[in-house]
PDB file of C-alpha atoms in Angstrom:
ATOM      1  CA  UNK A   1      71.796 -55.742 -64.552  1.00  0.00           C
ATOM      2  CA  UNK A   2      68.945 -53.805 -66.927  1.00  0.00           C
ATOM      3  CA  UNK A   3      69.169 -50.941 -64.239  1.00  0.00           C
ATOM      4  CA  UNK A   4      73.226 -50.729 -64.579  1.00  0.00           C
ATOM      5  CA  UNK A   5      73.053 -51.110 -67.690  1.00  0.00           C
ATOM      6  CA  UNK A   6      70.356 -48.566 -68.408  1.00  0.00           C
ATOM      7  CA  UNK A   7      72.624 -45.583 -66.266  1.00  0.00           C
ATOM      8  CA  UNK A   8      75.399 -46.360 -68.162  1.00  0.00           C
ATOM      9  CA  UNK A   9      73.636 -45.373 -71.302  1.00  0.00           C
ATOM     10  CA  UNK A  10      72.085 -42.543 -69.857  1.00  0.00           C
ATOM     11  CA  UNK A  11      75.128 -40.854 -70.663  1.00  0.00           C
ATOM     12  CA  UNK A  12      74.450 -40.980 -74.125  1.00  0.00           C
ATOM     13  CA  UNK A  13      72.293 -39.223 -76.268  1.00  0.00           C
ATOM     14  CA  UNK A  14      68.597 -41.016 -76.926  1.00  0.00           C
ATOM     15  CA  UNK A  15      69.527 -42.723 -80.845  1.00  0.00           C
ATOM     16  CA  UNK A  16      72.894 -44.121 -79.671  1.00  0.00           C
ATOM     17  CA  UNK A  17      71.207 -45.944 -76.503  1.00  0.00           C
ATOM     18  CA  UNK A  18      68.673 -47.215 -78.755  1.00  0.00           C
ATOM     19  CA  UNK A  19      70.933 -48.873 -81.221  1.00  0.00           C
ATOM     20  CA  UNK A  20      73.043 -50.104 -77.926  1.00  0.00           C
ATOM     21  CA  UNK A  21      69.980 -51.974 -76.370  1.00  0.00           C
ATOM     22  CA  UNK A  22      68.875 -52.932 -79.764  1.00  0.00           C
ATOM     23  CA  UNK A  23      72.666 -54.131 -80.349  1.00  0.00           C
ATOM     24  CA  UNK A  24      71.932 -56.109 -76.822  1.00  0.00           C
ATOM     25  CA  UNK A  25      68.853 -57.337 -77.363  1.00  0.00           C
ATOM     26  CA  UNK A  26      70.975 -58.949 -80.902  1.00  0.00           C
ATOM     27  CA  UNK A  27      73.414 -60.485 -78.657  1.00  0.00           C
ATOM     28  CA  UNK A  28      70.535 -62.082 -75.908  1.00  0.00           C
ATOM     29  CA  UNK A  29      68.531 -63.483 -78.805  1.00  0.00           C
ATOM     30  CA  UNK A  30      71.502 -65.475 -79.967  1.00  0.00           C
ATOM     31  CA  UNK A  31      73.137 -66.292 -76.658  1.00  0.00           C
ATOM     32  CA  UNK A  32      70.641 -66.129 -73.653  1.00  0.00           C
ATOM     33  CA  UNK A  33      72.718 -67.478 -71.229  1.00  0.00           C
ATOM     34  CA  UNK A  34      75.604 -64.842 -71.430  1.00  0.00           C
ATOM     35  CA  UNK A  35      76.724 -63.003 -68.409  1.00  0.00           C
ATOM     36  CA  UNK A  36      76.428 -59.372 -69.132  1.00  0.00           C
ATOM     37  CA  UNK A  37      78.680 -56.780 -67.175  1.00  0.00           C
ATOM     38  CA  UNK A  38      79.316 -53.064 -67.602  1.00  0.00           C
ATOM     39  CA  UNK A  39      82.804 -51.333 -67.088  1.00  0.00           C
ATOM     40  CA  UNK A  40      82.274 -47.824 -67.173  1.00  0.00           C
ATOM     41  CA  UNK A  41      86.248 -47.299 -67.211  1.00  0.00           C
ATOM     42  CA  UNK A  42      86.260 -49.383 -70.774  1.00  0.00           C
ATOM     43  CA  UNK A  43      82.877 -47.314 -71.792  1.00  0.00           C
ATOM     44  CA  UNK A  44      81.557 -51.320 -72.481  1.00  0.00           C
ATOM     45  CA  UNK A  45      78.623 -53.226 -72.374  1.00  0.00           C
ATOM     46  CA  UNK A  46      80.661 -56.864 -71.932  1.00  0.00           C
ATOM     47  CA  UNK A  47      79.451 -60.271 -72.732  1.00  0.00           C
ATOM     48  CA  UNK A  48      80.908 -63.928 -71.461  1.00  0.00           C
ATOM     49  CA  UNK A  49      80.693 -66.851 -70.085  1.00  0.00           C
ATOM     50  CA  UNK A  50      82.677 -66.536 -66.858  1.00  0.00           C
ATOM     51  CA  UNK A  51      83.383 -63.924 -64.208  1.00  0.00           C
ATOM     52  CA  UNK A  52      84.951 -60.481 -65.733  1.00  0.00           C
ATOM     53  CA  UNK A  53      86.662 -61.055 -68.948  1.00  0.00           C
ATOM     54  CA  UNK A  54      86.989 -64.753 -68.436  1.00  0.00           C
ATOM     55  CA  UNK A  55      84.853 -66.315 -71.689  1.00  0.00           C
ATOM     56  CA  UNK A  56      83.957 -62.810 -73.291  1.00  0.00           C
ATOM     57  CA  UNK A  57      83.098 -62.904 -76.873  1.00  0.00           C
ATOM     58  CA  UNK A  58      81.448 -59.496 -77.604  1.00  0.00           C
ATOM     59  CA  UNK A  59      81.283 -55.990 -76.173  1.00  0.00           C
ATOM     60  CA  UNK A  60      78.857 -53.331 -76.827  1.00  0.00           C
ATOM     61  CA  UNK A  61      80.645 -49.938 -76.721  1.00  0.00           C
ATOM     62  CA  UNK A  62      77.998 -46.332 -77.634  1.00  0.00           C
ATOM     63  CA  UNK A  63      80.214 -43.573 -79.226  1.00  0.00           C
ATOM     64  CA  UNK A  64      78.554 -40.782 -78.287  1.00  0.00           C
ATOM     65  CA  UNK A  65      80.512 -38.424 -80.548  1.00  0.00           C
ATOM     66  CA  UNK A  66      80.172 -40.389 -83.954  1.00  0.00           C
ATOM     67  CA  UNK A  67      76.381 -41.315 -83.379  1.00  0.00           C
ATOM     68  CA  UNK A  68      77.274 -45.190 -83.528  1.00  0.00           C
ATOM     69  CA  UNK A  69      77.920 -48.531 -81.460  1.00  0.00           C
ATOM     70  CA  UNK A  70      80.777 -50.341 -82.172  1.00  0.00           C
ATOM     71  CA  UNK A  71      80.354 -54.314 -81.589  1.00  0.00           C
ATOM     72  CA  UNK A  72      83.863 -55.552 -80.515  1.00  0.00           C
ATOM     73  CA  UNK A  73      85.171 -58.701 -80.692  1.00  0.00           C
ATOM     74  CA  UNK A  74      88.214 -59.597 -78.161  1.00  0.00           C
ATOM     75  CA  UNK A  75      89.243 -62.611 -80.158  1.00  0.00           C
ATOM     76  CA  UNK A  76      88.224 -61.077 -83.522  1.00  0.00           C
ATOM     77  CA  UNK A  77      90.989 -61.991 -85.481  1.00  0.00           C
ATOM     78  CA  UNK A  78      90.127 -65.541 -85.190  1.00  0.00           C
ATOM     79  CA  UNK A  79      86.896 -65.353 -86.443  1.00  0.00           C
ATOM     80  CA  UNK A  80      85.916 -66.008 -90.179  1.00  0.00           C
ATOM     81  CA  UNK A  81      84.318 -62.796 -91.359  1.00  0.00           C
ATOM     82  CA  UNK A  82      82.979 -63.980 -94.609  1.00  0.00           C
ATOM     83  CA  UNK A  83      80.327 -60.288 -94.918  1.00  0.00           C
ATOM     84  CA  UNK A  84      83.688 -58.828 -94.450  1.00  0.00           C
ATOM     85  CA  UNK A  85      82.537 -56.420 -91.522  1.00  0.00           C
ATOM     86  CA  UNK A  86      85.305 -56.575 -89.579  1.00  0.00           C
ATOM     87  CA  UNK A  87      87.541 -53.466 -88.421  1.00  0.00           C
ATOM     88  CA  UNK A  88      90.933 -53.324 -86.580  1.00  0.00           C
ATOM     89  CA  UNK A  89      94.601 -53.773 -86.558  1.00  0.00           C
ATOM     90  CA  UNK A  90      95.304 -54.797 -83.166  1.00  0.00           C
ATOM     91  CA  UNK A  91      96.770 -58.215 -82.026  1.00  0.00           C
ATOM     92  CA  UNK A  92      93.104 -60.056 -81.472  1.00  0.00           C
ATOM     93  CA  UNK A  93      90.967 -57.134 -81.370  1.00  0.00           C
ATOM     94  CA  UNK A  94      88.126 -56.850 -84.293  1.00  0.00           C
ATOM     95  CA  UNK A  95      85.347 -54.548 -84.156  1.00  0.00           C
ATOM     96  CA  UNK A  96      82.426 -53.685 -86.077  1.00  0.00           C
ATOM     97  CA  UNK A  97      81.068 -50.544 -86.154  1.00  0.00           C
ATOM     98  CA  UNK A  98      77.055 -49.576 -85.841  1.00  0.00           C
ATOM     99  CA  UNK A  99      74.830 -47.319 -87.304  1.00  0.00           C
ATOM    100  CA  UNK A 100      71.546 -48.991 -88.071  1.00  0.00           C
ATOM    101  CA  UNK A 101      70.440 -52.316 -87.983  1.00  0.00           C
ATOM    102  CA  UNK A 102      67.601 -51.681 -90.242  1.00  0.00           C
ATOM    103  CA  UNK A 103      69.784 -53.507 -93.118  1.00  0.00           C
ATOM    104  CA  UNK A 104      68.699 -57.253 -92.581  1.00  0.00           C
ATOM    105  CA  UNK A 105      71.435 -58.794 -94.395  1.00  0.00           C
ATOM    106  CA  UNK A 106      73.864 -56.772 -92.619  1.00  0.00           C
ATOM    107  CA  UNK A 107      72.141 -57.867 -89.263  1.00  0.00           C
ATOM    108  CA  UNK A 108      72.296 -61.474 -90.430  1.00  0.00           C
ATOM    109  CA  UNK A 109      76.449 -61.010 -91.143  1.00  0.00           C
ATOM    110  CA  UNK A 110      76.482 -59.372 -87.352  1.00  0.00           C
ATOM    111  CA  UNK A 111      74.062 -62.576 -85.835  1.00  0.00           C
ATOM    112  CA  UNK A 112      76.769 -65.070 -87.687  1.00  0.00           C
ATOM    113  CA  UNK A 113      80.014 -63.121 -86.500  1.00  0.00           C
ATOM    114  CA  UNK A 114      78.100 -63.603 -82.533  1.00  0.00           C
ATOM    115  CA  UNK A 115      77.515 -66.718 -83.090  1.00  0.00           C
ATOM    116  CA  UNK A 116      81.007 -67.876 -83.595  1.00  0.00           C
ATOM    117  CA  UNK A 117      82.502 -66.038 -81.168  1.00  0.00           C
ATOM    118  CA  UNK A 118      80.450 -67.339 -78.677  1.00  0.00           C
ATOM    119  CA  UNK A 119      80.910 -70.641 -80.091  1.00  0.00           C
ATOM    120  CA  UNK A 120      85.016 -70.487 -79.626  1.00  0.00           C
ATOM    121  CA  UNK A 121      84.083 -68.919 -75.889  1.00  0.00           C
ATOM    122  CA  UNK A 122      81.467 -71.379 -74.810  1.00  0.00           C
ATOM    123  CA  UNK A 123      82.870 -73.610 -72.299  1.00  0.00           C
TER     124      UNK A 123
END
């Protein structure tokens, strides 16, 4: 998957891959066993449990225009958001959005918010 993975992002300048992987490498180091899959269509990095969407928690999408990564969260609303990170207006949908992760207490409010959704998502 690294290879997929790594020609998605080439389509995105060199700082917003960076944070991506770096926004991956979050996501592995709280959930190794998470199936990672990209859909180019949905411009997403996507992490679950299951085949396709079945069990996602997370999704890692680059915005090339703004500079930033935005974390989503398919069952966002559900989740307690207690750093009060959380972005969005849909039905379920939450997302964070991503500049830096050089903040540690702001990657420590990310970590939690991963942790529970793969908690709910965990079969």
């Amino acid at each position: 998957m690294e290879i997929e993975v790594r020609e998605f992002l080439d389509n995105y300048p060199a700082p917003v891959q960076d944070l991506a992987l770096a926004v991956r490498a979050l996501v592995f180091d709280l959930v190794p066993e998470a199936r990672e899959r990209v859909y180019t269509g949905w411009r997403i990095i996507s992490f679950s449990f299951g085949g396709g969407t079945d069990g996602q928690f997370c999704a890692v999408q680059p915005n090339k225009g703004a500079g930033r990564v935005n974390l989503h969260f398919p069952a966002g609303i559900d989740l307690a958001d207690p750093g009060h990170l959380l972005e969005g207006d849909g039905k379920r949908m939450r997302h964070i959005k991503i500049t830096s992760l050089a903040d540690e207490h702001f990657v420590e409010r990310i970590q939690v918010l991963i942790t529970e959704a793969a908690a709910k998502e965990r079969p």
